[in-house]
Amino acid sequence: ELAHLVEHPPQNMAALMLEFLAFAHKEAGVAYGRSNLVRQLLPTYFVERRTGQLNPRQDIGDLMRLGRPFARPKPSPHPLAPDSDTLARFLAKLLNYDPIRPYPAVALFTLIPTWLRFLQARSLLKPDEANATLADLASLKDDLLAFFASFAGDEGLATAVAHFTESRNQAQNNDDLYMAAYAWRALGSALLRQGDTAAGHKAIQQASQQFAALGLTTEQAKTQQLLAAS
């Protein structure tokens, strides 16, 4: 069955992603709005990886002058499992190209464990393959956390604020507190940096309440620190 999926990726991937939506909602309680972001992005990632669009780019002139061979990307451990090298480049595209898409990037990265569980349930992935994938992707976590921790001070601040309303509405229309909490905190930080203290405090308090409702005490504490520091 896995060989058939790989041989006919577009149509089979579309059907597989629809099954994933139901699995994520039933087995992991994931809001459809959040898993739908993954349904849109994950097939794109796999296509770009398969076609070499996520391979490292090298300067042809330097290669010719120095006589070095082209670097080959690490082989993927599994055709339906992400790898850290190419996923890092895919997420970088979401986070650096205009318009930046931070909340879909968060949804994609944080739902990969659920995706791997789904593949195991469908007998498309072995437990040792899932564990190897998670261990490989763990190297991306610190960089992503650092990026989002300083998100409000990024050069793309204006773009982030401009697209915040759309991201927030998408999250709340789907009753997805997880995405909305991060969105409120990003907006609050941005408003504080712009000098709008009252509105910034209000947004950060909203984020704190939603983190509390989710039971994310560490994130709630970080959010409260923003209030104390301002």
PDB file of C-alpha atoms in Angstrom:
ATOM      1  CA  GLU A   1       0.000   0.000   0.000  1.00  0.00           C
ATOM      2  CA  LEU A   2       2.852   2.399   0.741  1.00  0.00           C
ATOM      3  CA  ALA A   3       4.402   1.689  -2.661  1.00  0.00           C
ATOM      4  CA  HIS A   4       1.085   2.509  -4.336  1.00  0.00           C
ATOM      5  CA  LEU A   5       0.854   5.790  -2.430  1.00  0.00           C
ATOM      6  CA  VAL A   6       4.330   6.797  -3.527  1.00  0.00           C
ATOM      7  CA  GLU A   7       3.691   5.750  -7.128  1.00  0.00           C
ATOM      8  CA  HIS A   8       0.548   7.893  -7.398  1.00  0.00           C
ATOM      9  CA  PRO A   9       1.267  10.731  -4.936  1.00  0.00           C
ATOM     10  CA  PRO A  10      -1.195  13.535  -5.885  1.00  0.00           C
ATOM     11  CA  GLN A  11      -4.512  11.689  -5.777  1.00  0.00           C
ATOM     12  CA  ASN A  12      -3.513   9.342  -2.984  1.00  0.00           C
ATOM     13  CA  MET A  13      -2.103  12.144  -0.859  1.00  0.00           C
ATOM     14  CA  ALA A  14      -5.345  14.102  -1.173  1.00  0.00           C
ATOM     15  CA  ALA A  15      -7.363  11.123   0.056  1.00  0.00           C
ATOM     16  CA  LEU A  16      -4.872  10.433   2.829  1.00  0.00           C
ATOM     17  CA  MET A  17      -5.059  14.012   4.081  1.00  0.00           C
ATOM     18  CA  LEU A  18      -8.855  13.839   4.323  1.00  0.00           C
ATOM     19  CA  GLU A  19      -8.502  10.743   6.482  1.00  0.00           C
ATOM     20  CA  PHE A  20      -5.954  12.606   8.588  1.00  0.00           C
ATOM     21  CA  LEU A  21      -8.442  15.413   9.314  1.00  0.00           C
ATOM     22  CA  ALA A  22     -10.882  12.931  10.829  1.00  0.00           C
ATOM     23  CA  PHE A  23      -8.138  11.097  12.738  1.00  0.00           C
ATOM     24  CA  ALA A  24      -6.657  14.287  14.195  1.00  0.00           C
ATOM     25  CA  HIS A  25     -10.062  15.494  15.370  1.00  0.00           C
ATOM     26  CA  LYS A  26     -11.219  12.167  16.813  1.00  0.00           C
ATOM     27  CA  GLU A  27      -7.972  10.828  18.277  1.00  0.00           C
ATOM     28  CA  ALA A  28      -6.168  14.040  19.266  1.00  0.00           C
ATOM     29  CA  GLY A  29      -8.979  16.586  19.638  1.00  0.00           C
ATOM     30  CA  VAL A  30      -7.424  18.859  17.013  1.00  0.00           C
ATOM     31  CA  ALA A  31      -9.710  21.568  15.663  1.00  0.00           C
ATOM     32  CA  TYR A  32     -10.469  21.154  11.977  1.00  0.00           C
ATOM     33  CA  GLY A  33      -9.176  24.639  11.231  1.00  0.00           C
ATOM     34  CA  ARG A  34      -5.731  23.792  12.535  1.00  0.00           C
ATOM     35  CA  SER A  35      -5.468  20.370  10.884  1.00  0.00           C
ATOM     36  CA  ASN A  36      -6.771  21.833   7.624  1.00  0.00           C
ATOM     37  CA  LEU A  37      -3.701  24.081   7.512  1.00  0.00           C
ATOM     38  CA  VAL A  38      -1.602  20.924   7.622  1.00  0.00           C
ATOM     39  CA  ARG A  39      -3.773  19.324   4.935  1.00  0.00           C
ATOM     40  CA  GLN A  40      -2.892  22.240   2.670  1.00  0.00           C
ATOM     41  CA  LEU A  41       0.804  22.506   3.515  1.00  0.00           C
ATOM     42  CA  LEU A  42       2.071  18.962   3.996  1.00  0.00           C
ATOM     43  CA  PRO A  43       1.386  17.764   0.415  1.00  0.00           C
ATOM     44  CA  THR A  44       3.116  20.901  -0.881  1.00  0.00           C
ATOM     45  CA  TYR A  45       6.117  20.143   1.307  1.00  0.00           C
ATOM     46  CA  PHE A  46       6.351  16.568   0.033  1.00  0.00           C
ATOM     47  CA  VAL A  47       6.085  17.693  -3.603  1.00  0.00           C
ATOM     48  CA  GLU A  48       8.806  20.311  -3.127  1.00  0.00           C
ATOM     49  CA  ARG A  49      11.046  17.801  -1.369  1.00  0.00           C
ATOM     50  CA  ARG A  50      10.509  15.146  -4.024  1.00  0.00           C
ATOM     51  CA  THR A  51      11.245  17.573  -6.863  1.00  0.00           C
ATOM     52  CA  GLY A  52      14.408  18.946  -5.260  1.00  0.00           C
ATOM     53  CA  GLN A  53      13.048  22.420  -4.509  1.00  0.00           C
ATOM     54  CA  LEU A  54      14.153  22.124  -0.876  1.00  0.00           C
ATOM     55  CA  ASN A  55      17.697  20.992  -1.615  1.00  0.00           C
ATOM     56  CA  PRO A  56      20.578  23.265  -0.549  1.00  0.00           C
ATOM     57  CA  ARG A  57      21.387  25.930  -3.109  1.00  0.00           C
ATOM     58  CA  GLN A  58      25.004  26.276  -4.153  1.00  0.00           C
ATOM     59  CA  ASP A  59      26.779  28.935  -6.153  1.00  0.00           C
ATOM     60  CA  ILE A  60      27.681  27.438  -9.534  1.00  0.00           C
ATOM     61  CA  GLY A  61      30.670  29.761  -9.949  1.00  0.00           C
ATOM     62  CA  ASP A  62      32.178  28.760  -6.629  1.00  0.00           C
ATOM     63  CA  LEU A  63      31.647  25.097  -7.400  1.00  0.00           C
ATOM     64  CA  MET A  64      33.401  25.428 -10.749  1.00  0.00           C
ATOM     65  CA  ARG A  65      36.283  27.472  -9.348  1.00  0.00           C
ATOM     66  CA  LEU A  66      36.833  25.319  -6.291  1.00  0.00           C
ATOM     67  CA  GLY A  67      36.052  22.053  -8.003  1.00  0.00           C
ATOM     68  CA  ARG A  68      33.855  20.815  -5.195  1.00  0.00           C
ATOM     69  CA  PRO A  69      31.107  18.285  -5.954  1.00  0.00           C
ATOM     70  CA  PHE A  70      27.482  19.194  -5.463  1.00  0.00           C
ATOM     71  CA  ALA A  71      26.333  18.403  -1.950  1.00  0.00           C
ATOM     72  CA  ARG A  72      23.679  15.743  -1.943  1.00  0.00           C
ATOM     73  CA  PRO A  73      20.756  16.030   0.507  1.00  0.00           C
ATOM     74  CA  LYS A  74      20.389  13.376   3.144  1.00  0.00           C
ATOM     75  CA  PRO A  75      18.126  10.561   1.999  1.00  0.00           C
ATOM     76  CA  SER A  76      14.657  10.719   3.487  1.00  0.00           C
ATOM     77  CA  PRO A  77      14.072   7.930   6.008  1.00  0.00           C
ATOM     78  CA  HIS A  78      10.498   7.544   4.767  1.00  0.00           C
ATOM     79  CA  PRO A  79       8.531   9.033   1.838  1.00  0.00           C
ATOM     80  CA  LEU A  80       5.734  10.262   4.119  1.00  0.00           C
ATOM     81  CA  ALA A  81       7.897  11.415   7.038  1.00  0.00           C
ATOM     82  CA  PRO A  82       9.444  14.908   7.115  1.00  0.00           C
ATOM     83  CA  ASP A  83      13.163  15.381   7.664  1.00  0.00           C
ATOM     84  CA  SER A  84      14.828  18.265   9.467  1.00  0.00           C
ATOM     85  CA  ASP A  85      16.941  19.538   6.553  1.00  0.00           C
ATOM     86  CA  THR A  86      14.146  20.059   4.055  1.00  0.00           C
ATOM     87  CA  LEU A  87      11.459  20.924   6.607  1.00  0.00           C
ATOM     88  CA  ALA A  88      13.666  23.722   7.949  1.00  0.00           C
ATOM     89  CA  ARG A  89      13.860  25.221   4.452  1.00  0.00           C
ATOM     90  CA  PHE A  90      10.119  24.823   3.913  1.00  0.00           C
ATOM     91  CA  LEU A  91       9.311  26.545   7.223  1.00  0.00           C
ATOM     92  CA  ALA A  92      11.816  29.279   6.398  1.00  0.00           C
ATOM     93  CA  LYS A  93       9.838  30.012   3.236  1.00  0.00           C
ATOM     94  CA  LEU A  94       6.655  30.366   5.299  1.00  0.00           C
ATOM     95  CA  LEU A  95       8.362  32.631   7.829  1.00  0.00           C
ATOM     96  CA  ASN A  96      10.450  34.841   5.576  1.00  0.00           C
ATOM     97  CA  TYR A  97       8.590  35.355   2.300  1.00  0.00           C
ATOM     98  CA  ASP A  98       5.956  38.081   2.014  1.00  0.00           C
ATOM     99  CA  PRO A  99       3.303  37.529   3.232  1.00  0.00           C
ATOM    100  CA  ILE A 100       4.850  35.700   6.161  1.00  0.00           C
ATOM    101  CA  ARG A 101       2.723  32.843   7.509  1.00  0.00           C
ATOM    102  CA  PRO A 102       3.743  32.183  11.116  1.00  0.00           C
ATOM    103  CA  TYR A 103       0.570  30.478  12.317  1.00  0.00           C
ATOM    104  CA  PRO A 104       0.390  27.885   9.511  1.00  0.00           C
ATOM    105  CA  ALA A 105       4.085  27.207  10.188  1.00  0.00           C
ATOM    106  CA  VAL A 106       3.336  26.584  13.881  1.00  0.00           C
ATOM    107  CA  ALA A 107       0.375  24.353  13.005  1.00  0.00           C
ATOM    108  CA  LEU A 108       2.453  22.284  10.596  1.00  0.00           C
ATOM    109  CA  PHE A 109       5.365  21.740  12.972  1.00  0.00           C
ATOM    110  CA  THR A 110       3.292  20.999  16.075  1.00  0.00           C
ATOM    111  CA  LEU A 111       0.995  18.520  14.311  1.00  0.00           C
ATOM    112  CA  ILE A 112       3.756  16.374  12.835  1.00  0.00           C
ATOM    113  CA  PRO A 113       3.630  13.965  15.840  1.00  0.00           C
ATOM    114  CA  THR A 114      -0.105  13.512  15.195  1.00  0.00           C
ATOM    115  CA  TRP A 115       0.627  12.918  11.510  1.00  0.00           C
ATOM    116  CA  LEU A 116       3.152  10.228  12.426  1.00  0.00           C
ATOM    117  CA  ARG A 117       0.643   8.568  14.769  1.00  0.00           C
ATOM    118  CA  PHE A 118      -1.857   8.571  11.923  1.00  0.00           C
ATOM    119  CA  LEU A 119       0.624   6.906   9.581  1.00  0.00           C
ATOM    120  CA  GLN A 120       1.309   4.221  12.188  1.00  0.00           C
ATOM    121  CA  ALA A 121      -2.426   3.625  12.617  1.00  0.00           C
ATOM    122  CA  ARG A 122      -2.656   3.106   8.855  1.00  0.00           C
ATOM    123  CA  SER A 123       0.358   0.733   8.930  1.00  0.00           C
ATOM    124  CA  LEU A 124       2.280   3.157   6.723  1.00  0.00           C
ATOM    125  CA  LEU A 125       5.003   3.866   9.270  1.00  0.00           C
ATOM    126  CA  LYS A 126       6.830   1.685  11.769  1.00  0.00           C
ATOM    127  CA  PRO A 127       7.345   2.802  15.390  1.00  0.00           C
ATOM    128  CA  ASP A 128      11.129   2.954  14.991  1.00  0.00           C
ATOM    129  CA  GLU A 129      10.709   5.130  11.882  1.00  0.00           C
ATOM    130  CA  ALA A 130       8.392   7.469  13.785  1.00  0.00           C
ATOM    131  CA  ASN A 131      10.853   7.719  16.678  1.00  0.00           C
ATOM    132  CA  ALA A 132      13.734   8.417  14.304  1.00  0.00           C
ATOM    133  CA  THR A 133      11.731  11.164  12.605  1.00  0.00           C
ATOM    134  CA  LEU A 134      10.824  12.833  15.896  1.00  0.00           C
ATOM    135  CA  ALA A 135      14.428  12.686  17.075  1.00  0.00           C
ATOM    136  CA  ASP A 136      15.571  14.256  13.812  1.00  0.00           C
ATOM    137  CA  LEU A 137      12.982  17.052  13.952  1.00  0.00           C
ATOM    138  CA  ALA A 138      13.758  17.866  17.590  1.00  0.00           C
ATOM    139  CA  SER A 139      16.756  19.829  16.351  1.00  0.00           C
ATOM    140  CA  LEU A 140      14.393  22.423  14.835  1.00  0.00           C
ATOM    141  CA  LYS A 141      12.482  23.154  18.025  1.00  0.00           C
ATOM    142  CA  ASP A 142      14.931  25.565  19.666  1.00  0.00           C
ATOM    143  CA  ASP A 143      15.340  27.643  16.509  1.00  0.00           C
ATOM    144  CA  LEU A 144      11.582  27.915  16.060  1.00  0.00           C
ATOM    145  CA  LEU A 145      11.053  28.861  19.706  1.00  0.00           C
ATOM    146  CA  ALA A 146      13.742  31.545  19.427  1.00  0.00           C
ATOM    147  CA  PHE A 147      12.132  32.920  16.289  1.00  0.00           C
ATOM    148  CA  PHE A 148       8.662  33.191  17.794  1.00  0.00           C
ATOM    149  CA  ALA A 149      10.025  34.573  21.071  1.00  0.00           C
ATOM    150  CA  SER A 150      11.440  37.551  19.163  1.00  0.00           C
ATOM    151  CA  PHE A 151       8.691  37.625  16.577  1.00  0.00           C
ATOM    152  CA  ALA A 152       7.344  41.061  17.534  1.00  0.00           C
ATOM    153  CA  GLY A 153      10.771  42.626  17.066  1.00  0.00           C
ATOM    154  CA  ASP A 154      11.401  41.068  13.679  1.00  0.00           C
ATOM    155  CA  GLU A 155      11.900  43.259  10.605  1.00  0.00           C
ATOM    156  CA  GLY A 156       8.681  41.794   9.267  1.00  0.00           C
ATOM    157  CA  LEU A 157       6.699  43.312  12.159  1.00  0.00           C
ATOM    158  CA  ALA A 158       4.499  45.471   9.946  1.00  0.00           C
ATOM    159  CA  THR A 159       3.671  42.516   7.735  1.00  0.00           C
ATOM    160  CA  ALA A 160       2.931  40.349  10.765  1.00  0.00           C
ATOM    161  CA  VAL A 161       0.564  42.932  12.239  1.00  0.00           C
ATOM    162  CA  ALA A 162      -1.097  43.492   8.860  1.00  0.00           C
ATOM    163  CA  HIS A 163      -1.856  39.797   8.550  1.00  0.00           C
ATOM    164  CA  PHE A 164      -2.667  39.265  12.220  1.00  0.00           C
ATOM    165  CA  THR A 165      -6.414  39.892  11.921  1.00  0.00           C
ATOM    166  CA  GLU A 166      -6.797  37.280   9.205  1.00  0.00           C
ATOM    167  CA  SER A 167      -4.813  34.717  11.199  1.00  0.00           C
ATOM    168  CA  ARG A 168      -6.679  35.477  14.419  1.00  0.00           C
ATOM    169  CA  ASN A 169     -10.094  35.286  12.756  1.00  0.00           C
ATOM    170  CA  GLN A 170      -9.192  32.018  11.085  1.00  0.00           C
ATOM    171  CA  ALA A 171      -8.179  30.563  14.434  1.00  0.00           C
ATOM    172  CA  GLN A 172     -11.218  31.767  16.364  1.00  0.00           C
ATOM    173  CA  ASN A 173     -13.723  30.911  13.637  1.00  0.00           C
ATOM    174  CA  ASN A 174     -12.486  27.339  13.977  1.00  0.00           C
ATOM    175  CA  ASP A 175     -12.580  27.488  17.786  1.00  0.00           C
ATOM    176  CA  ASP A 176      -8.832  26.888  17.885  1.00  0.00           C
ATOM    177  CA  LEU A 177      -7.577  28.493  21.096  1.00  0.00           C
ATOM    178  CA  TYR A 178      -4.057  27.193  20.535  1.00  0.00           C
ATOM    179  CA  MET A 179      -3.391  29.278  17.441  1.00  0.00           C
ATOM    180  CA  ALA A 180      -5.406  32.227  18.722  1.00  0.00           C
ATOM    181  CA  ALA A 181      -3.401  32.425  21.961  1.00  0.00           C
ATOM    182  CA  TYR A 182      -0.101  32.804  20.112  1.00  0.00           C
ATOM    183  CA  ALA A 183      -1.713  35.269  17.727  1.00  0.00           C
ATOM    184  CA  TRP A 184      -2.986  37.473  20.576  1.00  0.00           C
ATOM    185  CA  ARG A 185       0.439  37.427  22.239  1.00  0.00           C
ATOM    186  CA  ALA A 186       2.203  38.412  19.018  1.00  0.00           C
ATOM    187  CA  LEU A 187      -0.224  41.287  18.524  1.00  0.00           C
ATOM    188  CA  GLY A 188       0.157  42.436  22.130  1.00  0.00           C
ATOM    189  CA  SER A 189       3.943  42.477  21.834  1.00  0.00           C
ATOM    190  CA  ALA A 190       3.705  44.431  18.597  1.00  0.00           C
ATOM    191  CA  LEU A 191       1.366  47.018  20.099  1.00  0.00           C
ATOM    192  CA  LEU A 192       3.629  47.491  23.110  1.00  0.00           C
ATOM    193  CA  ARG A 193       6.593  48.108  20.849  1.00  0.00           C
ATOM    194  CA  GLN A 194       4.562  50.698  18.990  1.00  0.00           C
ATOM    195  CA  GLY A 195       3.735  52.466  22.258  1.00  0.00           C
ATOM    196  CA  ASP A 196       0.063  51.486  22.484  1.00  0.00           C
ATOM    197  CA  THR A 197       0.263  50.216  26.059  1.00  0.00           C
ATOM    198  CA  ALA A 198      -3.462  49.897  26.777  1.00  0.00           C
ATOM    199  CA  ALA A 199      -4.253  47.895  23.654  1.00  0.00           C
ATOM    200  CA  GLY A 200      -1.093  45.840  24.081  1.00  0.00           C
ATOM    201  CA  HIS A 201      -1.998  44.886  27.644  1.00  0.00           C
ATOM    202  CA  LYS A 202      -5.503  43.938  26.577  1.00  0.00           C
ATOM    203  CA  ALA A 203      -4.232  41.635  23.824  1.00  0.00           C
ATOM    204  CA  ILE A 204      -1.652  40.006  26.098  1.00  0.00           C
ATOM    205  CA  GLN A 205      -4.262  39.444  28.822  1.00  0.00           C
ATOM    206  CA  GLN A 206      -6.449  37.733  26.224  1.00  0.00           C
ATOM    207  CA  ALA A 207      -3.513  35.485  25.298  1.00  0.00           C
ATOM    208  CA  SER A 208      -2.873  34.677  28.963  1.00  0.00           C
ATOM    209  CA  GLN A 209      -6.500  33.639  29.495  1.00  0.00           C
ATOM    210  CA  GLN A 210      -6.414  31.356  26.465  1.00  0.00           C
ATOM    211  CA  PHE A 211      -3.118  29.741  27.478  1.00  0.00           C
ATOM    212  CA  ALA A 212      -4.661  29.125  30.915  1.00  0.00           C
ATOM    213  CA  ALA A 213      -7.731  27.528  29.319  1.00  0.00           C
ATOM    214  CA  LEU A 214      -5.427  25.223  27.353  1.00  0.00           C
ATOM    215  CA  GLY A 215      -3.462  24.282  30.466  1.00  0.00           C
ATOM    216  CA  LEU A 216      -0.222  25.650  28.975  1.00  0.00           C
ATOM    217  CA  THR A 217       1.148  27.047  32.228  1.00  0.00           C
ATOM    218  CA  THR A 218       4.645  27.714  30.871  1.00  0.00           C
ATOM    219  CA  GLU A 219       3.279  29.786  27.987  1.00  0.00           C
ATOM    220  CA  GLN A 220       0.911  31.579  30.366  1.00  0.00           C
ATOM    221  CA  ALA A 221       3.865  32.475  32.614  1.00  0.00           C
ATOM    222  CA  LYS A 222       5.836  33.821  29.638  1.00  0.00           C
ATOM    223  CA  THR A 223       2.825  35.897  28.656  1.00  0.00           C
ATOM    224  CA  GLN A 224       2.481  37.310  32.162  1.00  0.00           C
ATOM    225  CA  GLN A 225       6.165  38.267  32.077  1.00  0.00           C
ATOM    226  CA  LEU A 226       5.417  40.483  29.079  1.00  0.00           C
ATOM    227  CA  LEU A 227       2.840  42.338  31.173  1.00  0.00           C
ATOM    228  CA  ALA A 228       5.212  42.696  34.113  1.00  0.00           C
ATOM    229  CA  ALA A 229       8.006  43.985  31.890  1.00  0.00           C
ATOM    230  CA  SER A 230       5.790  46.668  30.371  1.00  0.00           C
TER     231      SER A 230
END
